[in-house]
Each structure stands twice: as C-alpha cells, then as structure tokens.
C-alpha cells in the first residue's frame, strides 16, 4: 500500500476534504419550443451521479441547474423552474439526490442562470446585467445580444427564480445549494466591471456589483432558515485573467461581503468563456496545481466562518494535502479527473494511488479535454452502479496511448458534426457517443 498523506490531514476529516466540482452534463431533456419539457433529469444522468455517489466524496455538486428554462448554459441542462415543474421532474430529482448520497456525501444543487452566455440558438436575446455581447464562440455557437434586466426583472427573473430553485432542491432531497457566481454567467457578470455597465444600484462600485448576490442569498434564507441545516454556498472567481476584469482587490472585497452575508461555503475558481483558466499555461502539473492557490492564498484570510474550497488544476494527493495543511483551503474541488475515475477520492483514501491518471491529451486543448470529460460522463451514465463489477467500467481510459489516439480521431469527427449542427441553427445536445477499443 502507498503511504497516504491524505490520512494525515488534521483540519477536517479526510473523507470530507474532497468535493465533486460542477461539470456541465448536457444529458437531460430538451425541447426547442416547449420550456415545460426542458431540463428533466434523464436516467442516464441519475446513473452518472450514482457512480460519484460511491466515490467517497464529502460533497457532490451537480452541474449547472438552470433557474430559467430560456436562459440555459446548454441544451440538456437540468432546470428547476415553475415552467417545467411537475410529477416527472419531481420524481427524477428525488432519484438524482438519492443517487448522490449513496455513501454519505452531501448532495448540493448548483443553481445558475447563464445570462449572456446562453447560446444564441437556445435564446437569441438572453437576460444579462448589461447589453455587452459576448463575441467569443463556444462549441461553434455564438451568443446573442443580451437584454439588460430592469430593476423589476432583477426581482422577478433573477432573485425569485433562484429562491424557487433553492426551495425545490430542499423539497426533493438536496442538502443545500451552491449559487453559481463564477465563469462569466449572470451573477458573475454582475460582479465584473467588463460586463456590468449599469449606473443604478446594481452597478459601479464593487458593493453595488455584489448587491444582487447578497439579495439572492438573503431571500433564500428568508424562505429556508439556516437553522434547518440546509446549506447555501457560492462559487466565485478569484480572478478573471483579462484586462479590466475582476481584480484581486475587488475579489477580496466581494468575498469579504460574502463572509458577512453568512454563506456556509465558498468555492474559489477562475476564468470565463473568453479566457479559460489555464489558457496558454504550458506548464508542469506542479505549476498548474499551484496556479489557483496563488490567488486563493490572497483571498483566504477574509473567510473566518465559511468553509473554503479551491477548484482547478489539482491532480496529485500531495498537492491537495499541502494546500489544506498550509491553510490555503479547507477542501479540494475535483472536476475532469473524476470523469475518468469517479472513485478517485476513495482510491486515494485507500492508499491505492497518489494522483489522477495521466491522461494522454494536450491539457491546453480545451475543446478536446472538455469533450473527453463529457464523453466519459455519458459513458458513466450507461448503466447503474449495481450492474458494474468496478465503478470505472465502461469509461474510456485515456491514459492508454492507443485509446487516447482513437478518441482524438473520434473527437475530430464529432467536432465536424457539432459545427454542422451549429450551422443549421440547432443547439448542441448530448455527448460524443464513443466506443472504447481497449477493454
């Protein structure tokens, strides 16, 4: 057995130091015209979380659960809204939350509004804080000219929708919610001076740009008191990596406001569609693992009560342990490594490994690596855990050079098909359906 440094963590119980960070799945229901038929969790999605539910995570977060069926990050997002509420949604969500908690993890719904990052083929004129259009493309799809929210709409189309989603999550088995205020989505857009050009009480100063997040939190807590034990966390950028974007100074000030609000936990991340976090970072694993920590270390001191998690770049147990023992973070968020190994925390805790598998893909090729993770999630969803001999059954092993090369060829063909779909004005729904060549 490998000597396991995770077992020596003393700040928190070891099993509670890892979280399954949010990753978009795109495998729930979608209808191009009827919002009532959007965002119903599929059996494939439930099977997917059934695997992570056996991985010894302290906390499992869903991918984007959108609060508005029109303003989606992607076709196939789960949606909690009045428009699609009904017996089918309620039954599926109850099954989803139960699958996430198989071995004692906390089930957390990440609730989100895509804002100006809604693909144009999903909604041509999405709501946003301002009318600043996103010029970049994602998965070959562009983004429409956003409509600035009025003061009344901030209440009815943002705050009220987040409150509904939080209450729905609690009523259907979730232990808490995470408000998504990172990566350029609506609430993150309010925080950033590059996208928030408002001149009213929601724009200008950092305090004003943070106001809507405070109001979302306060209104959720009016409906679900902290005494219930229901958690309310937030995901926020520690840095945006772009000129005139959210600065460290602003991030620290806003995080101080989050601490005063009373958020139970805060997940620090970074980047957005225009500037992904690791773009142009052709560095070693060690440097990548330290990347967010440099920013998180500057922000961490403002939090006295909230539990802090850092997500991004972690691959090795020693780096995770050092980050926790050095007091930079209370826990580690894992994303892409756990689409290859949904039981990675369990393996580390058992002393079977000290790092994630060494995937034979270019870490700087965002399209290729993101598609690989989505593909692996689709494979994880094919069968429930009870039918498997090993939780990693069905998942392509991209640490195998032969499998990785075959995947790259399949991905190139898939990208051509994605472009054709986008050129037809249709949204991308689902994942690359890949057949493994190495058993």
Short mmCIF file of C-alpha atoms in Angstrom, two decimals:
data_model
loop_
_atom_site.label_atom_id
_atom_site.label_comp_id
_atom_site.label_asym_id
_atom_site.label_seq_id
_atom_site.Cartn_x
_atom_site.Cartn_y
_atom_site.Cartn_z
CA UNK A 1 0.00 0.00 0.00
CA UNK A 2 1.23 3.50 -0.87
CA UNK A 3 1.86 5.72 2.15
CA UNK A 4 -1.13 8.02 2.10
CA UNK A 5 -0.61 11.66 3.12
CA UNK A 6 -4.36 12.33 3.00
CA UNK A 7 -4.79 10.27 6.15
CA UNK A 8 -2.61 12.78 7.99
CA UNK A 9 -4.89 15.76 7.32
CA UNK A 10 -5.95 17.20 10.66
CA UNK A 11 -8.04 20.26 9.75
CA UNK A 12 -11.06 18.23 8.63
CA UNK A 13 -11.96 14.54 8.43
CA UNK A 14 -10.20 13.26 5.31
CA UNK A 15 -13.36 11.98 3.67
CA UNK A 16 -14.87 15.46 3.84
CA UNK A 17 -12.00 17.32 2.17
CA UNK A 18 -12.88 16.49 -1.45
CA UNK A 19 -15.86 17.74 -3.42
CA UNK A 20 -17.12 16.74 -6.81
CA UNK A 21 -16.94 20.12 -8.53
CA UNK A 22 -19.63 21.05 -11.03
CA UNK A 23 -19.28 19.93 -14.65
CA UNK A 24 -21.92 20.51 -17.30
CA UNK A 25 -23.56 17.25 -18.39
CA UNK A 26 -25.99 18.18 -21.23
CA UNK A 27 -27.90 14.87 -20.99
CA UNK A 28 -31.26 15.96 -19.56
CA UNK A 29 -34.38 16.59 -21.63
CA UNK A 30 -34.54 19.31 -24.26
CA UNK A 31 -37.36 20.68 -26.41
CA UNK A 32 -36.70 23.58 -28.80
CA UNK A 33 -40.12 25.15 -28.30
CA UNK A 34 -41.73 23.96 -25.07
CA UNK A 35 -39.99 25.08 -21.84
CA UNK A 36 -42.14 22.69 -19.80
CA UNK A 37 -40.31 19.78 -21.47
CA UNK A 38 -36.81 21.07 -20.77
CA UNK A 39 -34.43 20.08 -18.01
CA UNK A 40 -35.95 16.83 -16.73
CA UNK A 41 -33.10 14.65 -15.39
CA UNK A 42 -32.67 11.52 -17.51
CA UNK A 43 -31.99 8.03 -16.20
CA UNK A 44 -28.55 8.45 -17.74
CA UNK A 45 -27.91 11.47 -15.53
CA UNK A 46 -29.09 9.58 -12.44
CA UNK A 47 -26.78 6.66 -13.31
CA UNK A 48 -23.91 9.14 -13.70
CA UNK A 49 -24.35 10.52 -10.20
CA UNK A 50 -24.84 7.00 -8.87
CA UNK A 51 -21.14 6.43 -9.72
CA UNK A 52 -19.93 9.57 -7.92
CA UNK A 53 -22.24 8.61 -5.08
CA UNK A 54 -19.93 5.65 -4.46
CA UNK A 55 -16.69 7.67 -4.68
CA UNK A 56 -16.20 8.79 -1.05
CA UNK A 57 -16.68 12.49 -1.71
CA UNK A 58 -17.52 14.79 1.17
CA UNK A 59 -19.80 16.84 -1.06
CA UNK A 60 -21.14 16.29 -4.56
CA UNK A 61 -22.25 19.26 -6.63
CA UNK A 62 -24.41 18.97 -9.72
CA UNK A 63 -23.55 20.65 -12.98
CA UNK A 64 -25.45 23.80 -13.95
CA UNK A 65 -29.05 23.54 -12.79
CA UNK A 66 -30.61 26.50 -14.53
CA UNK A 67 -33.29 28.56 -12.83
CA UNK A 68 -34.75 29.79 -16.13
CA UNK A 69 -35.67 27.37 -18.96
CA UNK A 70 -34.90 30.01 -21.58
CA UNK A 71 -31.53 31.21 -20.30
CA UNK A 72 -29.51 27.98 -20.35
CA UNK A 73 -25.80 27.26 -20.47
CA UNK A 74 -26.64 24.45 -22.91
CA UNK A 75 -29.49 22.39 -24.23
CA UNK A 76 -29.72 19.43 -21.88
CA UNK A 77 -29.15 21.35 -18.64
CA UNK A 78 -31.30 20.36 -15.68
CA UNK A 79 -33.86 23.09 -14.93
CA UNK A 80 -35.67 23.88 -11.67
CA UNK A 81 -38.44 26.34 -12.59
CA UNK A 82 -42.17 26.86 -12.40
CA UNK A 83 -42.36 26.31 -16.15
CA UNK A 84 -41.19 22.68 -16.03
CA UNK A 85 -42.35 21.77 -12.51
CA UNK A 86 -44.49 18.66 -12.37
CA UNK A 87 -44.59 15.00 -11.30
CA UNK A 88 -41.98 13.90 -13.86
CA UNK A 89 -39.42 16.49 -12.73
CA UNK A 90 -40.10 15.87 -9.04
CA UNK A 91 -39.70 12.10 -9.29
CA UNK A 92 -36.49 12.37 -11.32
CA UNK A 93 -34.92 14.95 -8.99
CA UNK A 94 -35.73 12.84 -5.93
CA UNK A 95 -33.93 9.90 -7.57
CA UNK A 96 -31.00 12.14 -8.51
CA UNK A 97 -30.42 13.45 -4.99
CA UNK A 98 -30.68 9.93 -3.55
CA UNK A 99 -28.09 8.63 -6.01
CA UNK A 100 -25.66 11.35 -4.96
CA UNK A 101 -25.82 10.35 -1.29
CA UNK A 102 -25.12 6.61 -1.58
CA UNK A 103 -22.07 6.66 0.71
CA UNK A 104 -22.85 9.70 2.82
CA UNK A 105 -21.85 12.65 0.64
CA UNK A 106 -23.79 15.89 0.90
CA UNK A 107 -25.90 16.47 -2.24
CA UNK A 108 -25.63 20.09 -3.40
CA UNK A 109 -27.53 21.58 -6.34
CA UNK A 110 -25.55 24.19 -8.22
CA UNK A 111 -28.18 26.73 -9.28
CA UNK A 112 -27.32 29.03 -12.13
CA UNK A 113 -28.52 31.50 -14.74
CA UNK A 114 -26.43 31.59 -17.91
CA UNK A 115 -27.07 35.26 -18.68
CA UNK A 116 -25.26 36.48 -21.79
CA UNK A 117 -23.52 33.09 -22.09
CA UNK A 118 -26.76 31.50 -23.27
CA UNK A 119 -26.08 30.16 -26.80
CA UNK A 120 -27.85 32.22 -29.44
CA UNK A 121 -29.53 29.09 -30.85
CA UNK A 122 -31.10 28.49 -27.42
CA UNK A 123 -32.19 32.10 -26.86
CA UNK A 124 -31.30 34.95 -29.21
CA UNK A 125 -31.66 37.72 -26.62
CA UNK A 126 -30.92 36.43 -23.12
CA UNK A 127 -31.18 38.49 -19.97
CA UNK A 128 -27.97 40.00 -18.63
CA UNK A 129 -26.84 42.78 -16.33
CA UNK A 130 -26.00 44.97 -19.34
CA UNK A 131 -26.08 44.81 -23.14
CA UNK A 132 -22.41 43.82 -23.51
CA UNK A 133 -22.43 40.99 -26.04
CA UNK A 134 -20.06 38.04 -25.80
CA UNK A 135 -18.12 37.90 -29.08
CA UNK A 136 -16.41 34.56 -28.50
CA UNK A 137 -17.83 31.24 -29.66
CA UNK A 138 -18.20 28.04 -27.68
CA UNK A 139 -18.72 24.66 -29.31
CA UNK A 140 -19.09 26.56 -32.62
CA UNK A 141 -22.06 28.53 -31.28
CA UNK A 142 -22.22 32.28 -30.88
CA UNK A 143 -24.09 34.36 -28.34
CA UNK A 144 -26.89 36.85 -28.93
CA UNK A 145 -27.22 40.49 -27.97
CA UNK A 146 -28.35 40.44 -24.32
CA UNK A 147 -31.22 42.44 -22.86
CA UNK A 148 -30.34 44.41 -19.70
CA UNK A 149 -32.54 43.45 -16.79
CA UNK A 150 -34.78 46.17 -15.39
CA UNK A 151 -34.95 46.70 -11.63
CA UNK A 152 -38.26 44.86 -11.54
CA UNK A 153 -36.87 41.99 -13.62
CA UNK A 154 -33.90 41.57 -11.27
CA UNK A 155 -36.51 40.71 -8.65
CA UNK A 156 -38.84 38.57 -10.77
CA UNK A 157 -36.44 36.97 -13.26
CA UNK A 158 -33.38 36.51 -11.06
CA UNK A 159 -33.97 36.63 -7.30
CA UNK A 160 -37.38 34.93 -7.33
CA UNK A 161 -36.14 32.22 -9.69
CA UNK A 162 -33.11 31.42 -7.53
CA UNK A 163 -35.36 31.23 -4.46
CA UNK A 164 -37.77 28.87 -6.23
CA UNK A 165 -34.88 26.62 -7.30
CA UNK A 166 -33.43 26.51 -3.78
CA UNK A 167 -36.79 25.60 -2.25
CA UNK A 168 -37.35 22.96 -4.92
CA UNK A 169 -33.92 21.45 -4.22
CA UNK A 170 -34.63 21.23 -0.49
CA UNK A 171 -38.06 19.69 -1.04
CA UNK A 172 -36.57 16.96 -3.22
CA UNK A 173 -33.71 15.63 -1.17
CA UNK A 174 -30.82 18.03 -1.60
CA UNK A 175 -28.74 19.09 1.40
CA UNK A 176 -28.02 22.54 0.02
CA UNK A 177 -27.45 24.74 -3.00
CA UNK A 178 -24.47 26.50 -4.49
CA UNK A 179 -25.18 29.85 -6.14
CA UNK A 180 -23.09 29.99 -9.32
CA UNK A 181 -21.40 33.40 -9.46
CA UNK A 182 -18.32 32.44 -11.49
CA UNK A 183 -17.11 31.78 -15.04
CA UNK A 184 -19.00 34.64 -16.69
CA UNK A 185 -22.58 33.51 -16.05
CA UNK A 186 -25.25 36.02 -15.00
CA UNK A 187 -24.28 36.65 -11.37
CA UNK A 188 -20.60 36.64 -12.27
CA UNK A 189 -21.44 39.17 -14.98
CA UNK A 190 -22.91 41.50 -12.36
CA UNK A 191 -19.66 41.26 -10.39
CA UNK A 192 -17.35 42.05 -13.30
CA UNK A 193 -16.66 45.61 -14.49
CA UNK A 194 -16.15 44.33 -18.04
CA UNK A 195 -19.77 43.21 -18.33
CA UNK A 196 -21.61 45.34 -15.76
CA UNK A 197 -22.01 48.86 -17.14
CA UNK A 198 -25.09 49.72 -15.08
CA UNK A 199 -25.40 53.13 -13.44
CA UNK A 200 -28.09 52.19 -10.90
CA UNK A 201 -27.76 50.50 -7.50
CA UNK A 202 -26.53 47.27 -9.16
CA UNK A 203 -23.58 48.84 -10.99
CA UNK A 204 -20.46 50.89 -10.42
CA UNK A 205 -18.81 50.14 -7.08
CA UNK A 206 -17.86 46.61 -6.00
CA UNK A 207 -20.55 46.86 -3.31
CA UNK A 208 -23.21 47.63 -5.92
CA UNK A 209 -21.99 44.93 -8.32
CA UNK A 210 -22.21 42.42 -5.47
CA UNK A 211 -25.71 43.53 -4.40
CA UNK A 212 -27.74 41.01 -6.44
CA UNK A 213 -25.81 38.07 -4.96
CA UNK A 214 -26.48 39.37 -1.46
CA UNK A 215 -30.17 39.72 -2.27
CA UNK A 216 -30.36 36.21 -3.72
CA UNK A 217 -28.77 34.83 -0.54
CA UNK A 218 -30.95 36.89 1.80
CA UNK A 219 -34.16 35.92 0.02
CA UNK A 220 -33.26 32.23 0.06
CA UNK A 221 -32.57 32.46 3.79
CA UNK A 222 -35.94 34.17 4.35
CA UNK A 223 -37.57 31.02 2.97
CA UNK A 224 -35.07 28.45 4.31
CA UNK A 225 -33.55 29.45 7.63
CA UNK A 226 -30.01 28.38 8.48
CA UNK A 227 -31.42 26.52 11.49
CA UNK A 228 -32.83 23.91 9.08
CA UNK A 229 -29.28 22.77 8.31
CA UNK A 230 -29.82 23.44 4.60
CA UNK A 231 -26.55 24.79 3.19
CA UNK A 232 -26.22 27.82 0.94
CA UNK A 233 -22.83 28.22 -0.71
CA UNK A 234 -21.43 30.25 -3.57
CA UNK A 235 -18.95 29.69 -6.38
CA UNK A 236 -16.96 32.77 -7.30
CA UNK A 237 -13.96 33.79 -9.35
CA UNK A 238 -10.74 34.57 -7.54
CA UNK A 239 -9.51 36.21 -10.75
CA UNK A 240 -10.72 36.69 -14.35
CA UNK A 241 -7.37 36.76 -16.21
CA UNK A 242 -8.36 39.62 -18.51
CA UNK A 243 -7.63 43.32 -18.77
CA UNK A 244 -10.07 45.40 -16.72
CA UNK A 245 -11.68 42.21 -15.41
CA UNK A 246 -12.35 41.36 -11.79
CA UNK A 247 -9.18 42.22 -9.89
CA UNK A 248 -7.78 40.52 -6.81
CA UNK A 249 -8.60 43.66 -4.81
CA UNK A 250 -12.24 43.59 -5.94
CA UNK A 251 -12.46 39.83 -5.42
CA UNK A 252 -11.19 40.20 -1.85
CA UNK A 253 -13.70 42.94 -1.11
CA UNK A 254 -16.58 40.94 -2.57
CA UNK A 255 -15.51 37.80 -0.72
CA UNK A 256 -15.45 39.81 2.50
CA UNK A 257 -19.08 40.73 1.74
CA UNK A 258 -19.88 37.05 1.14
CA UNK A 259 -18.43 36.22 4.54
CA UNK A 260 -20.62 38.88 6.16
CA UNK A 261 -23.68 37.51 4.33
CA UNK A 262 -23.24 34.16 6.02
CA UNK A 263 -22.57 31.76 3.16
CA UNK A 264 -21.83 28.29 4.52
CA UNK A 265 -19.13 27.54 1.96
CA UNK A 266 -17.30 29.30 -0.84
CA UNK A 267 -15.70 27.65 -3.86
CA UNK A 268 -12.91 29.69 -5.47
CA UNK A 269 -12.27 29.21 -9.17
CA UNK A 270 -11.47 31.47 -12.11
CA UNK A 271 -11.70 32.21 -15.81
CA UNK A 272 -14.62 32.53 -18.23
CA UNK A 273 -15.52 31.59 -21.81
CA UNK A 274 -13.31 34.34 -23.26
CA UNK A 275 -10.27 33.45 -21.12
CA UNK A 276 -10.34 29.88 -19.73
CA UNK A 277 -8.32 29.47 -16.56
CA UNK A 278 -5.38 27.53 -17.98
CA UNK A 279 -5.18 29.04 -21.43
CA UNK A 280 -1.57 29.33 -22.65
CA UNK A 281 -0.29 27.74 -19.44
CA UNK A 282 2.10 25.18 -20.91
CA UNK A 283 3.47 24.30 -17.51
CA UNK A 284 4.15 21.26 -15.41
CA UNK A 285 1.48 19.60 -13.29
CA UNK A 286 3.12 21.10 -10.23
CA UNK A 287 2.83 24.65 -11.58
CA UNK A 288 -0.76 24.09 -12.65
CA UNK A 289 -1.69 22.74 -9.23
CA UNK A 290 -0.23 25.85 -7.61
CA UNK A 291 -1.92 28.22 -10.06
CA UNK A 292 -5.20 28.98 -8.29
CA UNK A 293 -3.54 28.67 -4.90
CA UNK A 294 -1.53 31.82 -5.59
CA UNK A 295 -4.80 33.74 -5.89
CA UNK A 296 -6.70 31.79 -3.24
CA UNK A 297 -3.94 32.40 -0.71
CA UNK A 298 -4.53 36.14 -1.03
CA UNK A 299 -8.29 35.79 -0.58
CA UNK A 300 -8.43 33.04 2.07
CA UNK A 301 -7.80 35.32 5.09
CA UNK A 302 -11.11 37.16 4.61
CA UNK A 303 -13.05 33.99 5.46
CA UNK A 304 -13.40 33.17 9.15
CA UNK A 305 -16.61 31.12 9.22
CA UNK A 306 -17.27 29.97 5.66
CA UNK A 307 -15.64 26.71 4.56
CA UNK A 308 -13.37 27.39 1.58
CA UNK A 309 -12.81 25.06 -1.37
CA UNK A 310 -10.41 25.63 -4.26
CA UNK A 311 -11.12 24.04 -7.65
CA UNK A 312 -8.82 23.91 -10.64
CA UNK A 313 -5.70 22.02 -11.65
CA UNK A 314 -5.37 19.54 -8.80
CA UNK A 315 -4.11 16.10 -9.83
CA UNK A 316 -1.88 14.79 -7.01
CA UNK A 317 -2.65 13.92 -3.39
CA UNK A 318 0.50 15.65 -2.03
CA UNK A 319 -0.57 18.96 -3.61
CA UNK A 320 -4.07 18.59 -2.17
CA UNK A 321 -2.72 17.78 1.28
CA UNK A 322 -0.24 20.67 1.24
CA UNK A 323 -2.93 23.16 0.20
CA UNK A 324 -5.11 22.09 3.13
CA UNK A 325 -2.36 21.80 5.72
CA UNK A 326 -0.97 25.20 4.71
CA UNK A 327 -4.37 26.72 5.49
CA UNK A 328 -5.00 27.96 1.96
CA UNK A 329 -8.17 25.91 1.58
CA UNK A 330 -10.36 23.64 3.67
CA UNK A 331 -11.02 21.26 0.80
CA UNK A 332 -10.30 20.42 -2.81
CA UNK A 333 -12.68 20.55 -5.77
CA UNK A 334 -12.14 17.85 -8.40
CA UNK A 335 -13.61 18.02 -11.90
CA UNK A 336 -12.16 16.39 -15.00
CA UNK A 337 -10.01 13.80 -13.18
CA UNK A 338 -13.15 12.23 -11.73
CA UNK A 339 -14.86 11.68 -15.07
CA UNK A 340 -12.07 9.16 -15.73
CA UNK A 341 -12.08 7.83 -12.16
CA UNK A 342 -15.34 8.55 -10.31
CA UNK A 343 -13.88 6.86 -7.24
CA UNK A 344 -10.60 8.81 -7.18
CA UNK A 345 -11.08 10.07 -3.57
CA UNK A 346 -11.80 6.51 -2.42
CA UNK A 347 -8.66 5.23 -4.15
CA UNK A 348 -6.52 7.92 -2.54
CA UNK A 349 -8.02 7.25 0.88
CA UNK A 350 -7.37 3.51 0.50
CA UNK A 351 -3.76 4.23 -0.40
CA UNK A 352 -4.09 2.77 -3.90
CA UNK A 353 -2.79 5.86 -5.71
CA UNK A 354 -1.38 9.32 -5.10
CA UNK A 355 -2.60 11.05 -8.25
CA UNK A 356 -5.15 11.06 -11.02
CA UNK A 357 -4.44 9.03 -14.14
CA UNK A 358 -2.04 10.70 -16.59
CA UNK A 359 -4.39 11.41 -19.48
CA UNK A 360 -2.62 11.40 -22.85
CA UNK A 361 -4.35 14.53 -24.11
CA UNK A 362 -2.99 18.04 -24.51
CA UNK A 363 -4.11 19.85 -21.32
CA UNK A 364 -4.08 23.15 -23.22
CA UNK A 365 -6.60 21.92 -25.80
CA UNK A 366 -9.78 22.98 -24.01
CA UNK A 367 -12.14 21.67 -26.69
CA UNK A 368 -10.53 18.24 -26.73
CA UNK A 369 -10.29 17.80 -22.96
CA UNK A 370 -13.76 19.21 -22.20
CA UNK A 371 -15.32 16.97 -24.84
CA UNK A 372 -13.46 13.99 -23.37
CA UNK A 373 -14.90 14.66 -19.93
CA UNK A 374 -18.42 15.00 -21.34
CA UNK A 375 -17.91 11.79 -23.30
CA UNK A 376 -16.79 9.95 -20.17
CA UNK A 377 -19.79 11.26 -18.24
CA UNK A 378 -22.03 9.88 -20.96
CA UNK A 379 -20.31 6.51 -20.61
CA UNK A 380 -20.73 6.61 -16.82
CA UNK A 381 -24.45 7.08 -17.34
CA UNK A 382 -24.99 3.98 -19.44
CA UNK A 383 -25.54 1.60 -16.52
CA UNK A 384 -26.36 1.94 -12.81
CA UNK A 385 -23.67 1.16 -10.26
CA UNK A 386 -25.41 -2.09 -9.23
CA UNK A 387 -24.72 -3.63 -12.65
CA UNK A 388 -20.97 -2.99 -12.56
CA UNK A 389 -18.05 -5.01 -11.27
CA UNK A 390 -15.99 -1.83 -10.96
CA UNK A 391 -17.18 1.78 -10.82
CA UNK A 392 -14.81 2.60 -13.71
CA UNK A 393 -16.38 0.01 -16.03
CA UNK A 394 -17.48 1.45 -19.41
CA UNK A 395 -15.23 4.54 -19.07
CA UNK A 396 -12.57 5.16 -21.74
CA UNK A 397 -9.08 5.01 -20.24
CA UNK A 398 -7.41 7.99 -21.89
CA UNK A 399 -4.18 7.33 -20.02
CA UNK A 400 -3.77 4.49 -22.52
CA UNK A 401 -1.99 5.96 -25.59
CA UNK A 402 -3.89 3.74 -28.04
CA UNK A 403 -7.28 4.72 -26.57
CA UNK A 404 -6.30 8.39 -26.46
CA UNK A 405 -5.29 8.42 -30.13
CA UNK A 406 -8.52 6.71 -31.15
CA UNK A 407 -10.52 9.20 -29.07
CA UNK A 408 -8.77 12.12 -30.81
CA UNK A 409 -9.88 10.79 -34.21
CA UNK A 410 -13.44 10.32 -32.96
CA UNK A 411 -13.40 13.81 -31.46
CA UNK A 412 -12.32 15.40 -34.75
CA UNK A 413 -15.30 13.80 -36.50
CA UNK A 414 -17.57 14.86 -33.64
CA UNK A 415 -16.35 18.47 -33.93
CA UNK A 416 -17.29 18.45 -37.63
CA UNK A 417 -20.75 17.20 -36.71
CA UNK A 418 -21.05 19.84 -33.99
CA UNK A 419 -20.18 22.58 -36.47
CA UNK A 420 -22.76 21.28 -38.94
CA UNK A 421 -25.36 21.28 -36.16
CA UNK A 422 -24.45 24.84 -35.16
CA UNK A 423 -24.51 25.96 -38.81
CA UNK A 424 -28.08 24.65 -39.05
CA UNK A 425 -29.01 26.87 -36.12
CA UNK A 426 -29.55 23.97 -33.75
CA UNK A 427 -28.14 23.67 -30.21
CA UNK A 428 -25.64 21.00 -29.18
CA UNK A 429 -27.41 18.44 -27.01
CA UNK A 430 -25.82 15.29 -25.62
CA UNK A 431 -22.27 13.97 -25.76
CA UNK A 432 -19.84 12.21 -28.08
CA UNK A 433 -21.03 8.59 -28.16
CA UNK A 434 -17.64 6.90 -28.12
CA UNK A 435 -16.93 3.16 -28.31
CA UNK A 436 -13.85 2.05 -26.36
CA UNK A 437 -11.21 -0.01 -28.18
CA UNK A 438 -9.26 -1.02 -25.06
CA UNK A 439 -11.10 -3.13 -22.50
#
